[in-house]
CSV table of C-alpha atoms in Angstrom, one decimal:
chain,number,residue,atom,x,y,z
A,17,MET,CA,87.6,114.5,80.7
A,18,THR,CA,89.7,111.0,81.6
A,19,ALA,CA,88.6,111.1,85.2
A,20,SER,CA,84.9,111.1,84.0
A,21,MET,CA,85.4,107.6,82.4
A,22,LYS,CA,87.5,106.3,84.6
A,23,ARG,CA,88.0,102.5,84.7
A,24,ASP,CA,85.3,101.2,87.4
A,25,ASN,CA,86.5,98.2,88.7
A,26,ARG,CA,82.9,96.1,88.6
A,27,MET,CA,84.3,96.0,84.5
A,28,SER,CA,87.0,93.8,83.5
A,29,ALA,CA,90.3,95.7,81.8
A,30,SER,CA,89.1,94.1,78.2
A,31,GLN,CA,85.3,95.3,78.8
A,32,SER,CA,86.7,98.9,79.4
A,33,LEU,CA,88.5,98.9,76.6
A,34,ILE,CA,85.5,97.8,74.0
A,35,SER,CA,83.2,100.3,75.7
A,36,GLY,CA,85.8,103.0,75.4
A,37,GLY,CA,86.1,101.8,71.8
A,38,VAL,CA,83.1,101.3,71.3
A,39,ALA,CA,82.4,105.1,72.7
A,40,GLY,CA,84.8,106.7,70.9
A,41,VAL,CA,83.7,105.3,67.4
A,42,PHE,CA,80.1,106.5,67.8
A,43,SER,CA,81.1,110.1,68.9
A,44,ARG,CA,83.7,110.2,66.4
A,45,THR,CA,81.4,109.2,63.7
A,46,ALA,CA,78.8,111.6,64.3
A,47,THR,CA,81.0,114.5,64.4
A,48,SER,CA,83.1,113.6,61.5
A,49,PRO,CA,81.8,116.2,59.4
A,50,LEU,CA,82.8,118.9,61.8
A,51,ASP,CA,86.1,117.4,62.0
A,52,VAL,CA,86.5,117.0,57.9
A,53,VAL,CA,85.7,120.8,58.2
A,54,LYS,CA,88.4,121.5,60.8
A,55,ILE,CA,90.6,119.8,59.1
A,56,VAL,CA,90.5,121.3,55.2
A,57,THR,CA,90.2,124.9,57.0
A,58,GLN,CA,93.8,124.1,58.6
A,59,VAL,CA,95.2,122.4,55.2
A,60,GLY,CA,93.6,125.3,53.2
A,61,THR,CA,92.1,123.7,50.6
A,62,PHE,CA,89.9,125.1,48.0
A,63,HIS,CA,86.9,124.5,50.5
A,64,SER,CA,88.0,126.5,52.8
A,65,LYS,CA,88.1,129.4,50.6
A,66,ARG,CA,84.8,131.3,51.8
A,67,GLY,CA,84.9,130.7,55.2
A,68,PHE,CA,83.7,128.3,57.5
A,69,LEU,CA,79.7,128.2,57.1
A,70,ASN,CA,80.1,127.5,53.2
A,71,ALA,CA,83.2,125.4,53.5
A,72,PHE,CA,80.5,122.6,54.4
A,73,HIS,CA,78.1,123.4,51.3
A,74,THR,CA,81.5,123.9,49.5
A,75,VAL,CA,82.4,119.8,50.4
A,76,TYR,CA,78.9,119.0,49.9
A,77,ARG,CA,78.7,120.7,46.9
A,78,GLU,CA,82.2,119.6,44.9
A,79,GLU,CA,82.1,115.6,46.1
A,80,GLY,CA,78.6,115.0,47.9
A,81,LEU,CA,77.4,113.9,51.3
A,82,ARG,CA,80.0,111.1,52.0
A,83,ALA,CA,82.9,113.4,51.8
A,84,PHE,CA,81.7,114.4,55.6
A,85,TRP,CA,82.7,111.0,56.7
A,86,LYS,CA,86.2,111.2,54.6
A,87,GLY,CA,89.1,109.0,56.6
A,88,ASN,CA,86.2,108.5,59.3
A,89,CYS,CA,87.2,104.3,58.7
A,90,VAL,CA,90.9,104.9,60.0
A,91,ALA,CA,90.2,107.3,63.1
A,92,CYS,CA,88.0,104.7,64.5
A,93,ILE,CA,90.5,102.0,63.9
A,94,ARG,CA,93.0,104.4,65.3
A,95,ILE,CA,91.2,104.4,68.6
A,96,VAL,CA,91.6,101.1,69.7
A,97,PRO,CA,95.1,100.8,69.9
A,98,TYR,CA,95.5,104.2,71.2
A,99,SER,CA,93.3,104.1,74.3
A,100,ALA,CA,95.8,100.8,74.9
A,101,VAL,CA,98.9,102.5,74.5
A,102,GLN,CA,97.5,105.9,76.4
A,103,LEU,CA,96.0,103.8,79.2
A,104,ALA,CA,99.1,101.7,79.6
A,105,THR,CA,101.4,104.7,79.5
A,106,TYR,CA,99.2,106.6,81.8
A,107,ASN,CA,99.4,103.6,84.4
A,108,ARG,CA,103.2,103.5,84.3
A,109,PHE,CA,103.5,107.3,84.7
A,110,ILE,CA,100.9,107.1,87.9
A,111,GLN,CA,102.3,104.2,89.7
A,112,LEU,CA,105.9,105.5,89.0
A,113,HIS,CA,105.0,109.1,90.7
A,114,MET,CA,102.5,107.6,93.8
A,115,ASP,CA,103.4,108.6,96.7
A,116,ASP,CA,103.6,106.4,100.2
A,117,LEU,CA,99.3,107.2,100.6
A,118,GLY,CA,98.4,105.8,96.5
A,119,ARG,CA,97.8,109.5,95.6
A,120,VAL,CA,99.1,111.8,92.8
A,121,SER,CA,99.0,115.6,92.7
A,122,GLN,CA,96.2,116.9,90.0
A,123,TRP,CA,99.3,118.4,88.2
A,124,ARG,CA,101.2,115.0,87.9
A,125,ALA,CA,98.0,113.7,86.4
A,126,ILE,CA,98.0,116.2,84.0
A,127,VAL,CA,101.5,115.5,82.8
A,128,ALA,CA,100.8,111.8,82.7
A,129,GLY,CA,97.8,112.4,80.8
A,130,SER,CA,100.1,114.6,78.7
A,131,VAL,CA,102.5,112.3,78.5
A,132,ALA,CA,100.2,109.1,77.7
A,133,GLY,CA,98.6,111.1,75.0
A,134,ILE,CA,102.2,112.0,73.0
A,135,VAL,CA,103.3,108.0,73.6
A,136,ALA,CA,100.0,107.3,72.2
A,137,ALA,CA,100.0,109.3,69.3
A,138,LEU,CA,103.8,108.7,68.2
A,139,VAL,CA,103.1,105.1,68.1
A,140,ILE,CA,100.0,105.3,66.3
A,141,TYR,CA,101.4,108.5,64.3
A,142,PRO,CA,101.3,107.1,60.3
A,143,SER,CA,97.6,106.5,60.7
A,144,ASP,CA,97.2,110.3,61.5
A,145,VAL,CA,98.9,111.1,58.3
A,146,ILE,CA,97.1,108.8,56.4
A,147,LYS,CA,93.7,110.2,57.9
A,148,THR,CA,94.6,114.0,57.1
A,149,ARG,CA,95.8,113.2,53.4
A,150,LEU,CA,92.2,110.7,53.3
A,151,ILE,CA,90.5,114.1,54.1
A,152,VAL,CA,91.8,116.7,52.0
A,153,GLN,CA,92.2,114.4,49.0
A,154,ASN,CA,89.0,115.0,46.2
A,155,SER,CA,87.1,111.6,46.7
A,156,LEU,CA,85.4,112.1,42.8
A,157,ASP,CA,89.3,111.7,41.6
A,158,PRO,CA,91.2,110.2,44.8
A,159,ALA,CA,94.8,109.8,44.9
A,160,TYR,CA,94.3,106.8,47.8
A,161,ARG,CA,91.6,104.4,47.4
A,162,GLY,CA,91.7,103.5,50.5
A,163,VAL,CA,93.6,103.1,53.9
A,164,LEU,CA,95.9,100.7,52.9
A,165,HIS,CA,96.5,101.6,49.8
A,166,ALA,CA,97.7,105.5,50.9
A,167,LEU,CA,100.2,103.5,53.4
A,168,ARG,CA,101.4,101.8,50.6
A,169,CYS,CA,102.2,105.1,48.4
A,170,ILE,CA,103.2,107.2,50.7
A,171,TYR,CA,105.6,104.6,51.8
A,172,ARG,CA,107.1,104.1,48.3
A,173,LYS,CA,106.7,107.3,46.9
A,174,GLU,CA,108.0,109.4,49.6
A,175,GLY,CA,109.7,107.2,51.8
A,176,PHE,CA,109.2,105.7,55.5
A,177,LEU,CA,109.1,109.1,57.1
A,178,ALA,CA,106.8,110.5,55.6
A,179,LEU,CA,104.7,109.0,58.0
A,180,TYR,CA,106.1,110.7,60.6
A,181,ARG,CA,106.1,114.3,58.8
A,182,GLY,CA,105.0,116.8,61.3
A,183,ALA,CA,105.2,114.3,64.4
A,184,SER,CA,107.5,116.9,66.3
A,185,LEU,CA,104.7,119.0,66.7
A,186,THR,CA,102.8,116.8,68.5
A,187,VAL,CA,105.4,116.2,71.3
A,188,MET,CA,105.8,120.4,71.3
A,189,GLY,CA,101.9,121.3,71.1
A,190,ALA,CA,101.0,119.1,74.2
A,191,ILE,CA,103.2,121.7,76.2
A,192,PRO,CA,100.2,124.8,75.8
A,193,PHE,CA,97.8,121.8,76.3
A,194,SER,CA,99.4,120.6,79.9
A,195,CYS,CA,99.1,124.2,80.7
A,196,GLY,CA,95.6,125.0,79.5
A,197,SER,CA,94.8,122.3,81.4
A,198,PHE,CA,96.1,123.1,84.1
A,199,LEU,CA,95.1,126.8,84.6
A,200,VAL,CA,91.4,125.3,84.0
A,201,TYR,CA,91.8,122.8,86.7
A,202,MET,CA,93.3,124.6,89.1
A,203,ASN,CA,90.5,127.6,89.3
A,204,LEU,CA,87.7,125.1,89.4
A,205,ASP,CA,87.1,125.9,92.8
A,206,LYS,CA,87.1,129.7,92.2
A,207,LEU,CA,84.7,129.1,89.4
A,208,TRP,CA,81.7,127.2,90.5
A,209,GLY,CA,82.4,128.6,94.1
A,210,GLU,CA,82.9,125.1,95.8
A,211,PRO,CA,85.6,122.7,96.4
A,212,SER,CA,86.1,119.9,93.5
A,213,PHE,CA,84.9,117.1,95.5
A,214,ARG,CA,81.7,118.4,95.7
A,215,PHE,CA,81.3,119.0,91.7
A,216,THR,CA,78.3,116.7,90.3
A,217,PRO,CA,78.4,114.7,86.7
A,218,LEU,CA,77.0,117.7,84.5
A,219,GLN,CA,80.1,119.8,86.4
A,220,ASN,CA,82.8,118.1,85.7
A,221,PHE,CA,81.6,117.1,82.4
A,222,ILE,CA,81.6,121.3,82.1
A,223,ASN,CA,84.7,121.6,83.2
A,224,GLY,CA,86.7,118.3,80.9
A,225,CYS,CA,85.1,120.4,77.8
A,226,LEU,CA,85.9,123.8,79.4
A,227,ALA,CA,89.3,122.5,79.9
A,228,ALA,CA,89.4,120.8,76.2
A,229,GLY,CA,88.8,124.0,75.2
A,230,VAL,CA,91.0,125.9,76.6
A,231,ALA,CA,93.9,123.7,76.1
A,232,GLN,CA,92.8,123.0,71.9
A,233,THR,CA,92.5,126.6,71.6
A,234,LEU,CA,96.4,127.2,73.0
A,235,SER,CA,98.1,124.4,71.4
A,236,PHE,CA,96.2,124.6,67.5
A,237,PRO,CA,98.3,126.5,66.0
A,238,PHE,CA,100.9,123.6,66.3
A,239,GLU,CA,98.0,121.0,65.7
A,240,THR,CA,97.1,123.7,62.0
A,241,VAL,CA,101.3,123.4,60.9
A,242,LYS,CA,101.2,119.8,61.5
A,243,ARG,CA,97.9,118.9,59.4
A,244,LYS,CA,100.1,121.5,56.6
A,245,MET,CA,103.1,119.4,56.9
A,246,GLN,CA,101.1,115.8,57.0
A,247,ALA,CA,99.0,117.2,53.9
A,248,GLN,CA,102.0,118.8,51.6
A,249,SER,CA,103.4,116.2,49.3
A,250,PRO,CA,105.2,116.9,46.0
A,251,VAL,CA,103.8,113.6,44.3
A,252,LEU,CA,100.0,115.1,44.7
A,253,PRO,CA,98.3,117.4,42.5
A,254,HIS,CA,98.5,121.1,44.4
A,255,TYR,CA,101.0,119.6,46.5
A,256,GLY,CA,98.2,118.1,48.6
A,257,GLY,CA,96.1,121.4,48.1
A,258,VAL,CA,98.2,122.9,51.2
A,259,ASP,CA,97.4,127.0,50.8
A,260,VAL,CA,101.4,127.9,51.7
A,261,HIS,CA,104.5,126.3,50.5
A,262,PHE,CA,107.1,125.9,52.8
A,263,THR,CA,110.3,123.8,53.4
A,264,GLY,CA,109.8,122.9,56.5
A,265,MET,CA,108.5,123.4,60.3
A,266,VAL,CA,109.9,127.2,60.7
A,267,ASP,CA,109.4,128.4,57.6
A,268,CYS,CA,106.2,126.5,57.6
A,269,PHE,CA,104.8,129.0,60.4
A,270,ARG,CA,106.7,131.7,58.7
A,271,GLN,CA,104.5,131.5,55.5
A,272,VAL,CA,101.2,131.2,57.6
A,273,VAL,CA,101.8,134.6,59.9
A,274,LYS,CA,103.1,135.8,56.2
A,275,ALA,CA,100.6,135.3,53.4
A,276,GLN,CA,97.4,135.1,56.6
A,277,GLY,CA,98.7,136.9,59.5
A,278,PHE,CA,99.2,135.5,63.2
A,279,LEU,CA,95.6,134.6,63.5
A,280,GLY,CA,96.0,132.1,60.2
A,281,LEU,CA,97.3,129.7,62.8
A,282,TRP,CA,94.1,129.6,64.2
A,283,ASN,CA,92.3,128.4,60.7
A,284,GLY,CA,89.7,125.5,61.7
A,285,LEU,CA,89.3,126.6,65.6
A,286,THR,CA,85.8,127.6,65.2
A,287,ALA,CA,84.8,123.8,63.9
A,288,ASN,CA,87.0,122.6,66.6
A,289,LEU,CA,85.3,124.2,69.6
A,290,LEU,CA,81.9,123.3,68.1
A,291,LYS,CA,83.0,119.9,67.4
A,292,ILE,CA,83.4,119.3,71.8
A,293,VAL,CA,80.7,119.5,73.2
A,294,PRO,CA,78.8,117.1,71.5
A,295,TYR,CA,82.3,114.9,70.8
A,296,PHE,CA,82.5,114.1,74.4
A,297,GLY,CA,79.0,114.5,75.3
A,298,LEU,CA,77.6,111.5,73.0
A,299,MET,CA,81.2,110.0,74.2
A,300,PHE,CA,80.1,109.8,77.7
A,301,SER,CA,76.8,108.8,77.4
A,302,SER,CA,77.5,105.4,74.7
A,303,PHE,CA,80.7,104.7,77.4
A,304,GLU,CA,77.7,104.8,80.4
A,305,PHE,CA,75.1,102.8,78.0
A,306,CYS,CA,77.7,99.9,77.4
A,307,LYS,CA,78.9,100.3,80.9
A,308,ARG,CA,75.5,99.5,82.2
A,309,VAL,CA,75.3,96.6,79.8
A,310,CYS,CA,78.5,95.3,80.9
A,311,LEU,CA,77.5,96.0,85.0
A,312,TYR,CA,74.7,94.1,84.0
A,313,LYS,CA,76.2,91.5,82.5
A,314,ASN,CA,78.3,90.9,85.4
A,315,SER,CA,75.4,91.0,87.9
A,316,TYR,CA,75.8,94.3,89.4
A,317,ILE,CA,73.4,95.9,88.4
A,318,VAL,CA,69.0,94.7,88.2
A,319,SER,CA,69.3,96.2,84.3
A,320,PRO,CA,70.8,97.9,81.8
A,321,LEU,CA,68.4,100.7,81.1
A,322,SER,CA,69.3,101.6,84.9
A,323,TYR,CA,72.1,101.6,87.6
A,324,GLN,CA,69.6,99.7,90.4
A,325,LEU,CA,72.2,97.8,91.7
A,326,ALA,CA,71.5,94.2,92.4
A,327,PRO,CA,70.6,92.8,95.9
A,328,GLY,CA,73.1,91.2,98.1
A,329,VAL,CA,75.7,91.8,95.5
A,330,ASP,CA,79.1,93.1,97.0
A,331,GLN,CA,79.8,96.0,94.9
A,332,SER,CA,83.4,96.0,96.2
A,333,LEU,CA,84.2,93.0,94.8
A,334,GLY,CA,85.6,92.6,90.8
A,335,PRO,CA,83.8,90.5,87.9
A,336,GLN,CA,86.8,87.7,88.8
A,337,GLU,CA,86.3,87.9,92.3
A,338,LEU,CA,82.3,87.9,92.4
A,339,ARG,CA,82.0,84.9,90.1
A,340,GLU,CA,84.6,82.9,92.2
A,341,LEU,CA,82.2,84.1,95.2
A,342,ARG,CA,78.8,82.9,93.1
A,343,ARG,CA,80.8,79.6,92.6
A,344,LEU,CA,81.7,79.2,96.0
A,345,LEU,CA,78.0,79.6,97.0
A,346,ARG,CA,76.5,77.2,94.6
A,347,ASN,CA,79.0,74.1,95.6
A,348,ARG,CA,78.8,74.8,99.4
A,349,SER,CA,74.4,75.2,98.6
A,350,PHE,CA,75.0,71.8,96.4
A,351,LYS,CA,76.7,69.7,98.8
A,352,SER,CA,74.3,71.2,102.4
A,353,GLU,CA,71.5,69.9,99.7
A,354,GLN,CA,73.3,66.1,99.1
A,355,SER,CA,74.0,66.2,103.0
A,356,THR,CA,70.3,66.7,103.4
A,357,VAL,CA,69.1,63.5,101.2
A,358,SER,CA,71.8,61.6,102.8
A,359,ASN,CA,70.7,62.1,106.5
A,360,ARG,CA,67.1,61.4,104.9
A,361,TRP,CA,68.5,57.5,103.8
C-alpha cells in the first residue's frame, strides 16, 4: 500500500505530509464504526456477545449513533506524528540498505516498512491505549471525559507503564505481518500472469488490499491480546469490560484459548477485513484529490479536477526549482523589456 502513495517529487515534504494526514483522517472517520465494532469484539465487551452484526445493533441501542465514533478524535490526532516518524524511519532504513545503483530489494523494502511501522507505533503507543479505553467505555457513563482526561487518569492511577501495556505485542506481531506481506508480494506475478512492472493502478490497489488482508489475519492474535491488555484495568468498572481476566501476556493467550478456543484469538477479524477495502479506497481517492490540489497550486497541472499537465512545464523539476526557474525567466523578460525601451529612446 505504501508504494501506491509514494511521495511525488512535484510536491513539497509538507504538502505530502498534509495530504497524507487529510486522507488518513477522512478514511479513518468514514470507517470508524467498523473499527469500534472490531475493538469491542477483540476486548470482548458485552456489545459483542451475540456476534458481529448484533454488535452494531447493541452499540447503537445502548449508546446511540455517536458511539460509533468513540476514540476517533485521538485516532485522527495520531495520524500526522505516526506518518512523520514512519516516513523518517523508512527513508533512513532504505538509505542504509541501498546498493550502488540506488536500488533496494523487495524483501528489504517490506522489512523497512515493518520496522518503520514498529518505531512509529511505539513512539505514539500511549495514544493507542487511550483510544482503546475510550472505545470500550460506556459513553453514557464514561470513566474518561476525553483524550487529556484519559491520559491524566491512567498516568495518576495506574502509572506510566500502563500507557505502554501490551507494547511488546506490536513488535511480536510485526513478524507474521511482514511474512504475510512478503508471501503475497512474492507471488503477485503468478496471480496476475504478468510481471509486476506492468500492473495497472487498479491491480496495485487490489494487491495492497490482498497483502493487508493476509498480513493482518496472520498477526491478528497478537493485536487481540494487545487490545485486551490495553483495556483491562483494576481501577475501571468490570476491569474495563474484558471478557477474560489474566495476569500477563502469556496468561492472556492461555485464558482466551481456554475460554473461547483457538479461534477466539481472531474475534473481530470480520470487521477488520470488511474495513480494508473502503479504508484504503477512501484513503487513496482523497490523497489523490489533495495531490491534484497541490500540483495545481505548484503550477504542474491546469486544474485540480484532472491530471492534464500544464503546457511548457518541466515535470521533472521540484517545486522550489520550478519557482526559481519562473523567477529567473521573469527577471530576464523584465530586463529584456527595459533594454528594448532604452534602445527606443
